Coordinates of C-alpha atoms in Angstrom, one line a residue:
M227 CA -22.9 -14.9 -37.2
P228 CA -21.1 -11.6 -34.9
R229 CA -17.4 -11.2 -35.5
T230 CA -15.2 -12.3 -32.3
T231 CA -12.3 -10.0 -31.8
T232 CA -9.8 -9.8 -28.5
P233 CA -8.9 -6.3 -27.1
T234 CA -6.1 -5.3 -28.1
T235 CA -2.7 -6.0 -25.6
P236 CA -2.0 -2.2 -24.3
T237 CA -5.3 -1.5 -23.6
T238 CA -6.2 -4.5 -22.0
T239 CA -2.8 -5.4 -20.3
A240 CA -2.4 -1.8 -19.4
S241 CA -5.6 -2.4 -17.0
A242 CA -5.1 -5.4 -16.1
T243 CA -1.5 -5.1 -15.2
D244 CA -2.2 -2.1 -13.2
G245 CA -4.3 -3.8 -10.2
P246 CA -5.9 -2.4 -7.6
T247 CA -3.9 1.0 -7.7
G248 CA -5.9 2.0 -10.6
A249 CA -3.1 3.8 -13.1
P250 CA -4.4 6.4 -14.7
G251 CA -5.9 7.0 -18.4
A252 CA -6.1 3.3 -18.6
H253 CA -9.7 2.9 -19.9
P254 CA -12.1 6.0 -20.3
A255 CA -14.1 3.5 -17.9
A256 CA -11.5 3.8 -14.9
A257 CA -11.5 7.6 -15.1
A258 CA -15.5 7.7 -14.5
S259 CA -14.8 5.2 -11.7
T260 CA -12.3 7.5 -9.7
G261 CA -14.1 10.7 -10.0
A262 CA -12.2 12.4 -12.9
P263 CA -12.8 15.8 -13.8
G264 CA -16.7 15.9 -15.7
A265 CA -16.9 12.5 -14.6
H266 CA -19.4 10.4 -12.4
S267 CA -18.2 10.3 -8.9
A268 CA -16.9 7.1 -7.4
A269 CA -20.6 7.1 -5.5
T270 CA -21.7 6.1 -8.5
T271 CA -25.6 4.1 -8.4
H272 CA -25.9 0.8 -9.7
T273 CA -28.7 2.1 -11.6
D274 CA -25.5 4.4 -13.5
V275 CA -23.4 1.5 -14.2
P276 CA -23.7 -0.6 -17.2
A277 CA -26.2 -4.1 -16.5
P278 CA -22.3 -6.4 -17.9
T279 CA -20.5 -4.1 -15.3
R280 CA -22.8 -5.0 -12.9
L281 CA -22.2 -8.5 -13.7
L282 CA -18.8 -8.5 -13.2
A283 CA -18.4 -6.2 -10.1
A284 CA -18.5 -9.6 -8.2
T285 CA -15.8 -11.7 -10.2
S286 CA -12.6 -11.7 -8.2
W287 CA -9.6 -9.8 -9.8
E288 CA -7.8 -12.7 -10.8
E289 CA -10.4 -13.6 -12.9
L290 CA -10.5 -10.2 -14.6
V291 CA -6.3 -10.2 -14.7
T292 CA -6.3 -13.5 -16.6
S293 CA -9.7 -12.7 -18.6
A294 CA -8.0 -9.0 -20.0
L295 CA -4.7 -11.1 -20.4
L296 CA -6.3 -13.4 -22.9
G297 CA -9.1 -12.3 -24.1
T298 CA -12.5 -12.4 -24.1
D299 CA -12.9 -14.8 -26.6
R300 CA -10.8 -16.9 -25.5
R301 CA -11.1 -16.6 -21.7
P302 CA -14.6 -14.9 -21.1
P303 CA -15.3 -14.0 -17.0
A304 CA -17.8 -15.6 -15.2
A305 CA -20.1 -13.3 -13.6
A306 CA -21.7 -13.9 -10.3
S307 CA -25.1 -15.7 -8.9
G308 CA -24.7 -18.7 -11.9
T309 CA -24.1 -15.7 -14.5
G310 CA -22.0 -17.9 -16.9
P311 CA -20.1 -16.8 -19.8
K312 CA -22.6 -16.4 -22.4
D313 CA -24.8 -14.6 -20.4
V314 CA -22.0 -12.1 -20.2
A315 CA -21.4 -11.7 -23.7
E316 CA -25.7 -11.2 -24.0
S317 CA -25.4 -9.1 -21.8
G318 CA -22.6 -7.1 -23.5
A319 CA -24.6 -6.9 -26.9
N320 CA -27.9 -5.6 -25.5
G321 CA -26.7 -3.4 -22.7
F322 CA -23.7 -1.8 -24.2
A323 CA -24.0 -1.2 -27.6
G324 CA -23.7 3.0 -28.1
S325 CA -24.1 3.3 -24.5
A326 CA -21.5 5.9 -22.4
G327 CA -19.7 3.3 -20.8
G328 CA -18.9 1.0 -23.9
V329 CA -17.6 1.6 -27.2
P330 CA -19.7 3.3 -29.6
G331 CA -21.4 1.6 -32.9
H332 CA -19.7 -2.2 -31.2
A333 CA -21.7 -5.1 -29.6
G334 CA -21.3 -8.7 -29.0
P335 CA -17.9 -9.7 -27.6
D336 CA -16.8 -5.3 -27.8
G337 CA -19.0 -4.3 -24.7
A338 CA -17.9 -7.7 -23.0
A339 CA -14.0 -6.3 -23.1
A340 CA -15.4 -2.8 -22.0
A341 CA -17.2 -3.8 -19.1
L342 CA -14.3 -5.8 -18.4
L343 CA -12.7 -3.0 -17.6
N344 CA -15.0 -0.8 -16.1
A345 CA -15.5 -3.7 -13.8
A346 CA -11.6 -3.6 -13.1
A347 CA -12.0 0.1 -12.6
L348 CA -14.7 -0.3 -10.2
H349 CA -12.8 -3.3 -8.2
T350 CA -9.6 -0.5 -7.8
V351 CA -12.1 2.3 -6.6
R352 CA -13.6 -0.1 -3.6
R353 CA -10.5 -1.5 -2.5
R354 CA -9.0 1.8 -2.2
A355 CA -12.4 2.5 -0.5
G356 CA -13.2 -0.8 1.7
L357 CA -9.3 -1.1 2.7
L358 CA -10.0 -2.6 6.1
P359 CA -6.8 -2.4 8.9
A360 CA -4.6 -5.7 9.5
P361 CA -4.6 -7.0 13.0
A362 CA -2.2 -5.4 15.4
A363 CA 0.7 -7.7 15.9
P364 CA 2.4 -8.6 19.2
R365 CA 4.9 -6.1 20.7
P366 CA 7.9 -7.6 20.9
D367 CA 9.5 -7.5 24.1
P368 CA 11.8 -4.3 24.6
A369 CA 15.3 -4.5 23.5
P370 CA 17.8 -5.9 26.3
A371 CA 20.1 -3.0 27.8
D372 CA 23.9 -2.6 26.7
P373 CA 26.0 -2.1 29.4
R374 CA 29.1 -0.8 27.4
P375 CA 30.4 2.8 27.0
P376 CA 28.9 4.8 24.0
L377 CA 31.1 5.2 21.5
P378 CA 32.6 8.8 21.6
E379 CA 31.1 11.4 18.9
A380 CA 33.5 11.5 16.7
A381 CA 34.2 7.8 16.8
R382 CA 30.4 7.8 16.0
S383 CA 29.9 10.2 12.8
R384 CA 33.4 8.3 11.4
L385 CA 30.9 4.7 11.8
N386 CA 28.1 6.4 10.0
R387 CA 30.7 8.0 7.3
L388 CA 32.1 3.6 6.6
L389 CA 29.1 2.1 7.0
A390 CA 27.8 5.1 4.4
D391 CA 30.4 4.3 2.1
R392 CA 29.7 0.5 2.0
A393 CA 26.5 0.8 0.9
A394 CA 27.7 3.7 -2.0
P395 CA 27.6 1.7 -5.6
S396 CA 31.1 1.3 -6.9
G397 CA 33.0 3.0 -9.3
S398 CA 33.9 1.7 -12.5
G399 CA 36.9 -0.5 -12.8
G400 CA 40.8 0.6 -13.2
R401 CA 42.7 2.6 -11.1
R402 CA 41.8 3.6 -7.6
G403 CA 43.5 6.2 -6.9
T404 CA 45.0 8.3 -4.3
A405 CA 41.8 8.0 -1.9
P406 CA 41.9 5.2 1.0
D407 CA 39.3 2.5 0.3
L408 CA 36.8 2.8 3.5
T409 CA 35.4 -0.6 3.0
E410 CA 38.7 -2.1 3.5
L411 CA 38.8 -0.3 6.9
I412 CA 35.7 -1.6 8.5
P413 CA 36.8 -4.5 9.6
Q414 CA 39.9 -2.7 11.7
W415 CA 37.7 -0.4 12.8
L416 CA 35.3 -2.8 14.2
A417 CA 37.9 -4.7 15.8
T418 CA 39.9 -1.5 17.5
A419 CA 35.8 -0.6 18.8
N420 CA 35.7 -4.3 20.1
L421 CA 38.9 -3.8 22.2
H422 CA 37.8 -0.2 23.9
G423 CA 34.5 -2.2 24.6
Y424 CA 32.1 0.2 23.3
R425 CA 28.5 -0.2 21.8
A426 CA 27.2 0.3 18.9
P427 CA 24.3 3.1 18.3
D428 CA 20.9 1.8 17.9
A429 CA 20.3 3.9 15.0
A430 CA 23.6 2.1 13.2
L431 CA 22.1 -1.3 14.2
P432 CA 20.3 -1.8 10.9
A433 CA 23.3 -0.8 8.6
L434 CA 26.0 -2.4 10.9
L435 CA 23.8 -5.9 10.0
D436 CA 22.9 -5.1 6.7
A437 CA 26.7 -4.9 6.5
A438 CA 27.9 -8.1 8.1
R439 CA 24.8 -9.7 5.9
A440 CA 26.5 -9.2 2.7
R441 CA 30.3 -10.0 4.2
T442 CA 30.7 -12.6 6.0
D443 CA 34.1 -11.6 6.9
L444 CA 32.9 -9.1 8.9
R445 CA 30.6 -10.9 11.0
P446 CA 32.5 -11.8 14.0
H447 CA 33.6 -8.1 14.9
A448 CA 30.4 -7.0 13.8
L449 CA 28.5 -9.0 16.0
A450 CA 30.3 -8.4 18.8
F451 CA 30.1 -4.9 18.4
A452 CA 26.4 -5.0 17.9
G453 CA 26.1 -6.8 21.2
P454 CA 22.9 -7.9 22.7
R455 CA 20.4 -5.4 20.8
G456 CA 22.1 -6.0 17.9
L457 CA 21.1 -9.5 18.2
W458 CA 17.6 -8.6 19.6
L459 CA 17.0 -6.8 16.4
A460 CA 18.4 -9.8 14.5
G461 CA 15.0 -12.2 15.5
L462 CA 12.9 -9.2 14.4
N463 CA 14.5 -9.8 10.5
P464 CA 14.4 -12.9 8.7
E465 CA 17.3 -11.4 7.0
W466 CA 19.2 -11.2 9.3
K467 CA 18.5 -14.9 11.2
F468 CA 22.1 -15.1 10.6
A469 CA 23.1 -13.4 13.3
L470 CA 21.7 -16.0 15.9
R471 CA 23.8 -18.4 14.6
G472 CA 26.8 -17.1 16.8
A473 CA 24.9 -15.8 18.8
S474 CA 26.3 -18.2 22.2
G475 CA 26.9 -15.5 24.4
S476 CA 23.1 -13.6 23.6
S477 CA 20.2 -12.7 25.5
L478 CA 18.1 -14.2 23.2
L479 CA 19.4 -17.9 24.4
P480 CA 18.0 -19.0 28.1
D481 CA 20.7 -18.9 31.1
V482 CA 23.0 -22.2 30.5
T483 CA 22.8 -23.1 33.9
D484 CA 18.4 -23.4 34.3
P485 CA 18.3 -27.3 32.7
E486 CA 14.5 -26.9 32.1
A487 CA 15.1 -23.6 29.6
V488 CA 18.3 -25.0 28.1
H489 CA 16.0 -28.2 27.2
Q490 CA 13.2 -26.7 25.8
L491 CA 15.1 -24.2 23.6
W492 CA 17.0 -27.5 22.5
E493 CA 13.9 -29.5 21.8
E494 CA 12.1 -27.0 20.3
G495 CA 14.1 -24.0 18.6
L496 CA 15.3 -23.4 15.3
F497 CA 18.4 -25.0 13.6
A498 CA 20.6 -21.9 14.2
E499 CA 19.0 -21.5 17.7
R500 CA 20.0 -24.8 18.3
V501 CA 23.8 -24.5 17.1
A502 CA 24.2 -21.1 19.5
L503 CA 22.7 -23.0 22.4
L504 CA 25.3 -25.5 21.7
A505 CA 27.8 -23.2 21.3
A506 CA 26.8 -21.9 24.9
V507 CA 26.6 -24.8 27.0
R508 CA 29.7 -26.1 25.1
A509 CA 31.4 -23.2 26.5
H510 CA 30.3 -23.3 29.7
E511 CA 30.8 -27.4 30.5
A512 CA 31.7 -29.2 28.0
G513 CA 30.2 -32.0 29.7
A514 CA 26.1 -31.2 29.8
A515 CA 26.9 -29.9 26.1
R516 CA 27.8 -33.6 25.1
V517 CA 25.3 -34.9 27.1
L518 CA 22.6 -32.4 25.6
L519 CA 23.3 -33.7 21.9
A520 CA 23.2 -37.2 23.3
T521 CA 19.9 -36.7 24.2
T522 CA 18.1 -36.1 20.7
W523 CA 21.3 -37.6 18.7
A524 CA 19.8 -40.8 16.7
G525 CA 16.6 -38.3 15.5
E526 CA 18.5 -35.3 14.0
R527 CA 19.4 -34.6 10.4
A528 CA 22.4 -35.7 9.0
E529 CA 23.7 -32.4 8.1
D530 CA 22.5 -31.3 11.6
R531 CA 24.9 -34.5 13.1
L532 CA 27.8 -32.8 11.1
M533 CA 27.5 -29.2 12.6
F534 CA 26.7 -30.5 15.7
V535 CA 30.0 -33.1 16.0
D536 CA 31.7 -30.5 14.3
S537 CA 31.1 -28.1 17.8
L538 CA 33.0 -30.6 20.1
R539 CA 36.2 -29.4 18.4
S540 CA 35.7 -26.1 21.2
G541 CA 37.2 -27.7 24.3
L542 CA 38.1 -31.2 22.8
S543 CA 39.3 -33.5 25.4
G544 CA 39.5 -36.8 26.4
A545 CA 36.5 -37.1 28.0
D546 CA 34.8 -36.4 24.5
E547 CA 36.4 -39.9 23.5
D548 CA 33.6 -42.2 24.1
F549 CA 30.6 -40.1 22.4
L550 CA 33.0 -39.6 18.6
E551 CA 34.2 -43.5 19.1
Q552 CA 30.2 -44.1 18.8
A553 CA 29.8 -41.1 15.9
L554 CA 32.0 -43.4 13.9
A555 CA 29.2 -46.0 12.8
D556 CA 26.8 -43.2 11.9
R557 CA 24.9 -43.6 9.1
S558 CA 26.5 -40.5 7.4
R559 CA 30.0 -40.3 5.8
N560 CA 30.6 -37.0 6.7
V561 CA 30.4 -37.4 11.1
R562 CA 32.0 -40.2 10.5
A563 CA 35.0 -38.2 9.0
T564 CA 34.6 -35.8 11.2
A565 CA 34.2 -37.8 14.1
A566 CA 37.5 -39.7 13.1
E567 CA 39.5 -36.1 12.7
L568 CA 38.8 -35.4 16.0
L569 CA 40.1 -38.6 17.8
S570 CA 43.1 -38.6 15.5
A571 CA 43.6 -34.7 17.6
L572 CA 43.8 -36.6 20.6
P573 CA 47.0 -38.3 21.3
E574 CA 45.9 -40.8 23.7
S575 CA 42.5 -41.8 22.1
A576 CA 42.3 -45.7 21.7
L577 CA 41.7 -44.4 17.2
A578 CA 44.9 -42.7 17.0
R579 CA 46.4 -46.0 19.2
R580 CA 45.1 -48.0 16.1
M581 CA 46.7 -45.4 13.5
A582 CA 49.5 -45.3 14.8
A583 CA 50.4 -49.2 14.5
R584 CA 49.1 -49.4 11.2
A585 CA 51.8 -46.2 10.8
L586 CA 54.5 -47.8 12.6
S587 CA 54.3 -50.8 10.2
C588 CA 54.7 -48.6 6.8
V589 CA 57.0 -46.1 8.1
S590 CA 60.2 -47.7 9.1
P591 CA 64.0 -46.7 9.2
G592 CA 65.7 -48.1 6.4
L593 CA 69.5 -47.4 4.8
T594 CA 70.5 -45.9 1.9
G595 CA 73.8 -47.7 1.0
T596 CA 75.3 -46.7 4.5
D597 CA 73.6 -44.1 5.2
P598 CA 69.8 -44.0 7.3
S599 CA 67.0 -42.9 5.4
V600 CA 63.1 -43.8 6.0
A601 CA 61.5 -46.2 3.8
V602 CA 57.9 -46.7 3.4
E603 CA 55.5 -49.9 2.7
A604 CA 52.4 -48.3 1.1
P605 CA 49.2 -50.3 2.9
H606 CA 47.9 -53.2 -0.2
E607 CA 44.0 -52.4 1.2
C608 CA 41.8 -50.5 2.5
D609 CA 39.6 -53.1 5.1
A610 CA 36.7 -52.2 6.8
A611 CA 38.1 -51.4 10.6
M612 CA 40.6 -48.6 8.0
Q613 CA 37.5 -47.2 7.0
R614 CA 35.5 -47.5 10.3
D615 CA 38.3 -45.3 11.4
G616 CA 37.8 -43.1 8.9
V617 CA 40.2 -43.6 6.1
V618 CA 38.1 -43.0 2.9
A619 CA 39.1 -45.7 0.5
L620 CA 38.3 -44.4 -2.4
P621 CA 40.8 -41.5 -4.1
P622 CA 40.3 -38.2 -5.9
S623 CA 41.2 -38.4 -9.4
G624 CA 44.7 -38.4 -10.4
R625 CA 45.3 -40.2 -6.8
G626 CA 47.3 -43.5 -6.5
E627 CA 45.1 -46.0 -3.5
R628 CA 48.4 -46.8 -2.1
S629 CA 49.7 -43.5 -1.4
W630 CA 46.3 -42.2 -0.5
W631 CA 45.6 -44.9 2.4
L632 CA 49.3 -43.8 3.7
G633 CA 48.7 -40.6 3.8
Q634 CA 45.1 -40.6 5.7
L635 CA 47.1 -43.5 8.0
V636 CA 50.2 -40.7 8.9
E637 CA 48.4 -37.6 9.5
S638 CA 45.8 -39.1 12.0
S639 CA 49.1 -40.6 14.4
P640 CA 50.3 -38.9 17.3
L641 CA 53.6 -37.4 16.1
A642 CA 54.9 -38.4 19.3
I643 CA 55.8 -42.3 17.6
W644 CA 58.3 -40.9 15.4
P645 CA 61.5 -40.1 17.7
E646 CA 61.4 -43.6 19.0
R647 CA 60.6 -45.2 16.0
F648 CA 63.8 -43.6 14.8
G649 CA 66.2 -43.8 17.7
G650 CA 65.5 -40.9 19.5
R651 CA 65.9 -38.3 16.6
D652 CA 64.0 -35.1 17.1
A653 CA 61.4 -33.9 14.6
R654 CA 64.1 -31.5 12.6
E655 CA 66.4 -34.5 12.1
I656 CA 63.6 -37.1 10.9
V657 CA 62.2 -35.2 8.7
A658 CA 66.0 -34.2 6.9
L659 CA 66.0 -37.9 6.4
P660 CA 66.3 -39.3 2.6
V661 CA 62.5 -41.3 1.9
A662 CA 63.6 -44.4 -0.5
D663 CA 61.2 -45.4 -3.4
G664 CA 59.9 -41.4 -4.3
W665 CA 57.7 -41.1 -0.8
S666 CA 59.3 -38.1 0.5
E667 CA 56.5 -35.6 -0.9
E668 CA 53.7 -37.8 0.0
L669 CA 55.0 -39.0 3.6
H670 CA 56.4 -35.4 4.5
A671 CA 52.9 -33.8 3.3
A672 CA 51.0 -36.1 5.9
W673 CA 53.5 -35.3 8.6
C674 CA 52.7 -30.9 7.4
R675 CA 48.9 -32.1 8.3
A676 CA 49.1 -33.8 11.2
A677 CA 51.3 -31.4 13.0
V678 CA 48.3 -28.8 11.7
R679 CA 45.6 -31.0 13.6
Q680 CA 48.1 -32.0 16.3
R681 CA 49.0 -27.8 17.2
D682 CA 52.7 -29.5 17.3
P683 CA 55.0 -26.2 16.8
E684 CA 58.2 -28.2 16.6
W685 CA 57.3 -30.4 14.2
A686 CA 55.8 -27.2 12.5
R687 CA 59.4 -25.7 12.8
A688 CA 61.2 -28.4 11.2
L689 CA 59.0 -28.6 8.1
L690 CA 58.8 -25.3 7.7
G691 CA 62.5 -25.4 7.6
T692 CA 64.7 -22.0 7.3
P693 CA 63.2 -19.5 5.8
S694 CA 66.2 -18.8 3.2
T695 CA 65.5 -22.3 2.0
P696 CA 63.3 -22.0 -1.4
P697 CA 60.3 -23.6 -1.3
S698 CA 61.1 -26.2 -3.7
N699 CA 63.5 -27.1 -1.7
S700 CA 61.2 -26.9 1.8
P701 CA 62.1 -30.6 3.7
G702 CA 58.5 -30.6 4.7
T703 CA 56.1 -28.8 1.1
A704 CA 56.5 -26.9 -1.5
S705 CA 53.0 -25.5 -1.1
L706 CA 52.7 -22.2 0.3
A707 CA 49.1 -22.7 1.2
E708 CA 50.0 -25.7 3.8
R709 CA 53.1 -23.6 4.8
S710 CA 50.8 -20.9 6.3
K711 CA 49.0 -23.3 7.9
L712 CA 52.1 -24.6 9.5
L713 CA 52.9 -21.0 9.9
V714 CA 50.0 -20.6 12.3
V715 CA 50.7 -23.2 14.5
L716 CA 53.5 -21.0 15.9
P717 CA 53.6 -18.2 18.7
A718 CA 52.5 -14.5 16.4
A719 CA 56.2 -13.0 17.0
E720 CA 57.7 -16.2 15.9
R721 CA 55.7 -16.7 12.5
A722 CA 55.7 -12.9 11.7
G723 CA 60.0 -13.1 12.2
W724 CA 60.0 -15.8 10.2
V725 CA 58.2 -14.2 7.0
A726 CA 60.0 -11.2 7.4
E727 CA 63.4 -13.3 6.4
F728 CA 61.1 -15.6 4.0
I729 CA 60.6 -11.7 2.0
A730 CA 64.0 -10.5 2.5
A731 CA 64.9 -13.9 0.8
H732 CA 62.3 -14.5 -1.9
G733 CA 60.5 -11.1 -2.5
L734 CA 57.2 -10.5 -2.1
S735 CA 56.2 -13.3 -5.2
E736 CA 55.7 -16.0 -3.1
A737 CA 54.6 -14.3 0.1
F738 CA 51.3 -13.5 -0.2
Q739 CA 49.6 -16.3 2.1
L740 CA 51.8 -16.1 4.4
L741 CA 51.7 -12.4 5.1
G742 CA 47.2 -13.1 5.2
V743 CA 48.3 -15.4 8.8
C744 CA 50.9 -12.7 9.9
P745 CA 49.3 -10.9 13.2
T746 CA 48.2 -7.5 12.5
P747 CA 49.7 -4.4 12.5
W748 CA 52.9 -5.8 10.9
A749 CA 55.5 -5.5 13.7
E750 CA 58.9 -4.9 12.8
P751 CA 61.2 -6.4 11.2
L752 CA 57.6 -7.9 9.0
G753 CA 56.9 -4.4 8.4
R754 CA 60.5 -2.8 7.3
S755 CA 60.9 -6.3 4.9
V756 CA 57.5 -5.1 3.0
V757 CA 58.5 -1.6 2.6
D758 CA 61.9 -2.4 1.5
A759 CA 60.4 -5.2 -1.0
L760 CA 58.3 -2.9 -2.9
E761 CA 60.2 -0.2 -3.3
I762 CA 62.6 -2.9 -4.3
A763 CA 60.3 -3.9 -7.1
R764 CA 59.1 -0.4 -7.3
D765 CA 62.9 0.6 -9.0
A766 CA 63.7 -2.6 -10.7
G767 CA 60.4 -1.4 -12.8
S768 CA 58.4 -4.6 -12.3
Y769 CA 55.0 -4.2 -13.3
P770 CA 53.2 -2.4 -10.2
W771 CA 50.3 -4.3 -11.0
S772 CA 52.0 -7.3 -9.7
F773 CA 52.2 -6.5 -6.3
S774 CA 48.6 -4.9 -5.9
G775 CA 47.3 -7.2 -3.4
V776 CA 50.4 -7.1 -1.4
M777 CA 49.5 -3.0 -1.0
G778 CA 46.2 -3.6 0.0
L779 CA 47.7 -5.9 2.9
A780 CA 50.3 -3.7 4.0
E781 CA 47.2 -0.8 3.7
R782 CA 45.0 -2.3 6.1
C783 CA 48.2 -4.2 8.0
L784 CA 51.1 -1.7 8.5
N785 CA 51.6 0.0 11.5
P786 CA 50.1 3.6 10.9
A787 CA 53.4 4.9 12.3
E788 CA 55.2 4.2 9.0
A789 CA 53.5 6.7 7.0
G790 CA 56.3 9.1 8.0
H791 CA 58.7 6.8 6.8
L792 CA 57.0 6.2 3.8
E793 CA 56.9 9.9 2.1
V794 CA 59.8 9.6 0.1
L795 CA 58.2 7.1 -2.2
T796 CA 55.3 8.9 -2.9
T797 CA 57.0 11.2 -6.0
T798 CA 57.4 9.5 -9.1
P799 CA 61.0 9.1 -9.8
D800 CA 62.1 8.9 -13.7
E801 CA 61.1 5.5 -15.3
P802 CA 63.9 3.3 -16.7
A803 CA 64.3 2.1 -20.0
D804 CA 62.6 -0.9 -20.3
A805 CA 60.1 -0.2 -17.3
S806 CA 56.4 -1.0 -18.2
P807 CA 54.6 2.2 -19.3
G808 CA 53.4 4.7 -16.9
A809 CA 54.4 2.3 -13.8
N810 CA 56.6 4.8 -11.9
G811 CA 53.1 6.8 -11.7
Y812 CA 51.2 3.9 -10.8
W813 CA 53.4 2.9 -8.1
S814 CA 53.5 6.9 -6.9
E815 CA 49.8 6.9 -7.1
A816 CA 49.8 3.2 -4.7
F817 CA 52.4 4.8 -2.1
Q818 CA 50.1 7.9 -1.8
R819 CA 47.2 6.2 -0.9
L820 CA 49.2 3.7 1.7
V821 CA 50.3 7.0 3.2
S822 CA 47.1 8.4 3.4
T823 CA 45.2 5.4 4.5
L824 CA 47.5 4.9 7.5
R825 CA 47.3 8.3 8.3
L826 CA 43.1 7.8 8.2
R827 CA 43.7 5.0 10.3
A828 CA 46.2 6.8 13.1
E829 CA 43.1 9.2 13.1
M830 CA 40.4 6.7 13.9
D831 CA 42.3 5.2 16.1
A832 CA 43.2 8.2 18.0
E833 CA 38.6 8.8 17.7
L834 CA 38.6 5.3 19.2
A835 CA 40.6 6.0 21.9
P836 CA 38.9 6.0 25.5
G837 CA 38.2 9.6 26.9
R838 CA 37.7 11.0 23.9

C-alpha cells in the first residue's frame, strides 16, 4: 500500500500564497512555465505538460490554494470534466514517476503534489497573459469652477510644507526642543487663508482632505478652504465622504430654490447628503426645512430623526414650536430629550411655561432668621407629564432622585421668572441669596445650565462673580468646565478681560480651560497676563512640565507682535536651590520655541496678505 505524505509546509505554502503573481523560485515547474532560462517557454503545448498537470489546469485557483495549504492527502483537488481526486492520484502515480516535472523516484500522492504545483504555475502564466481590461467607468462630471483668487506663491509653498510635516512620522517622546510645531499651526493658517478668501491649489486638495479626515478640529476651516472643488473630489473617494456632511453650500447640492431637485435628493440621497441638504434649506428658509423634514419624519430611523431635529438649533424660533411639541411624543427617548431642550430655549413656548410653573412650586423666597433667603422643596415624584416634557426619571449613579428632578426643572425654566418671584431683585442679587437646607449647589448649577442654554449674559455675569473670587467661593459653580460655558455667553472682549483678571489673581494652574474659550489672537491684557504668569512660575522654580499645555496655547494664541518682548525670557537664569533639576533649561527652550513660533506666524500672515 503506497505511503501517503503531505507536502511540506515551506514548499506548499510558498507556491500557494504567492498566488497569481507567481513568485520566482517557488517550484521548478514554475520556472519551466514562466520561461526561465534553460526551461520550456510559456507556450508549452499540452503534449509537453504531464497528464496530472493537464487534469488540474482547469481547477480553480482557490481550490489549488486550499489543497496546497491542507495537503493533497487531506484535500486532493478535484480535476475538471468529472475527474475526481482518485483519478488525479492515479494519474499522478502512473504518469508522474520519474517525469521531468515530477519528483524523481516518487509516485502516487507525491506526484499529485507536484502536479498541483505545476498547475499553479500554469495558472499564473495564463492569468498574466489573459488579463482582460475592465470596462471603462463613466467619466465624472467636470470639477466646478472656484472663482476665488489663487494663493500667493510663498503661501502655496508654505501650505505644502505644513501638509508634508503633518504626514511625516512623529519623533519619539521627550523634550520638544526650540523648533515650532508646524502641525499645530495648520488650523491658524487655514483660518487666515479663509479670511482673505483664497482658493486651495488643486494639487493640494488630496493632502488637505486627508488632513481633515485625520483631525476633526481641522474640518471646518479645511473644507471652507477646499471649496467646491474639494467637495467634488470628496464625492469621488469614499474615505472623504465626511466632507459632504457639512456641505451646506456645496455645488454638489441642488439649488435650494428648486423644489423638485430638493425633494428628489431628500428622498434618494445618502444620509450625509440629506443632512447637508437640510442645513442648506434651513439657512435659506427655516420654514421650508421644517416642511421638508415633516414629509418623511414618520419613516426615518431613530438616529436619523435625532440628527435632523438637532439641526433645528440653527435659526430656532417660535415657528418651530408645533413641530417640536409633536416630537415630544417620539418613540426615541433621545429625540424627545432634544426636542424638550430646544423648546426650553424658547422662553415663550408652552413647554417653558409648564416647566416654569413646576420650578416656581419648588423654589420660593424664604427667611433665614430675619434675612431673606431661598427656600427649596424638590419634587417628590416624576409623573408622566414631566417625563413627556423631557424630564429624565432615572438619575445617574450617585445622584438623588429629587435633586436630579429639581435640576432639570430649573434649567428648563425661563430665567425671566425669577426676578418677579424674588421681589424685583436682579440676577446678581438673587444668586447672592443664601439657599436653605443645602440646596445651593444644585440650584446654582441648574441656573448655570439655564444661562448657557438661553444665552443670557446678565445671569452669566452673576453666576461667574468677580474674577478675583476663588473658584470654591464662586456664587455659581466651582466647576471650571461650567464656568467656561458661562464665559462663552459673554461678548469676546469682556470674556478675555475676565480671564486676564482671573489669571492675575489665581495664576495659570486653574486657567487652562478658561483660556480655551477666549478669542484669538489674545488681545491685551490677556496676552500680557499669561506671559507674566509664566515668568512668575519660572522664577519661582515651578515644574515647567506643568505648564506645557498653557505654553502650547500661547504659541498658537499670543499676538505675534509679542515676540520682541519675550526675547529676555529665552536666556537660562541660575536655578534656585529648591528648583527642579534642569527646569530653567527647559523653561529657556520653551520660551525660545514660543518666540520662534510667534515669528513664524508673523511670516505666515505676511505671506497670506493680499497683494503678495
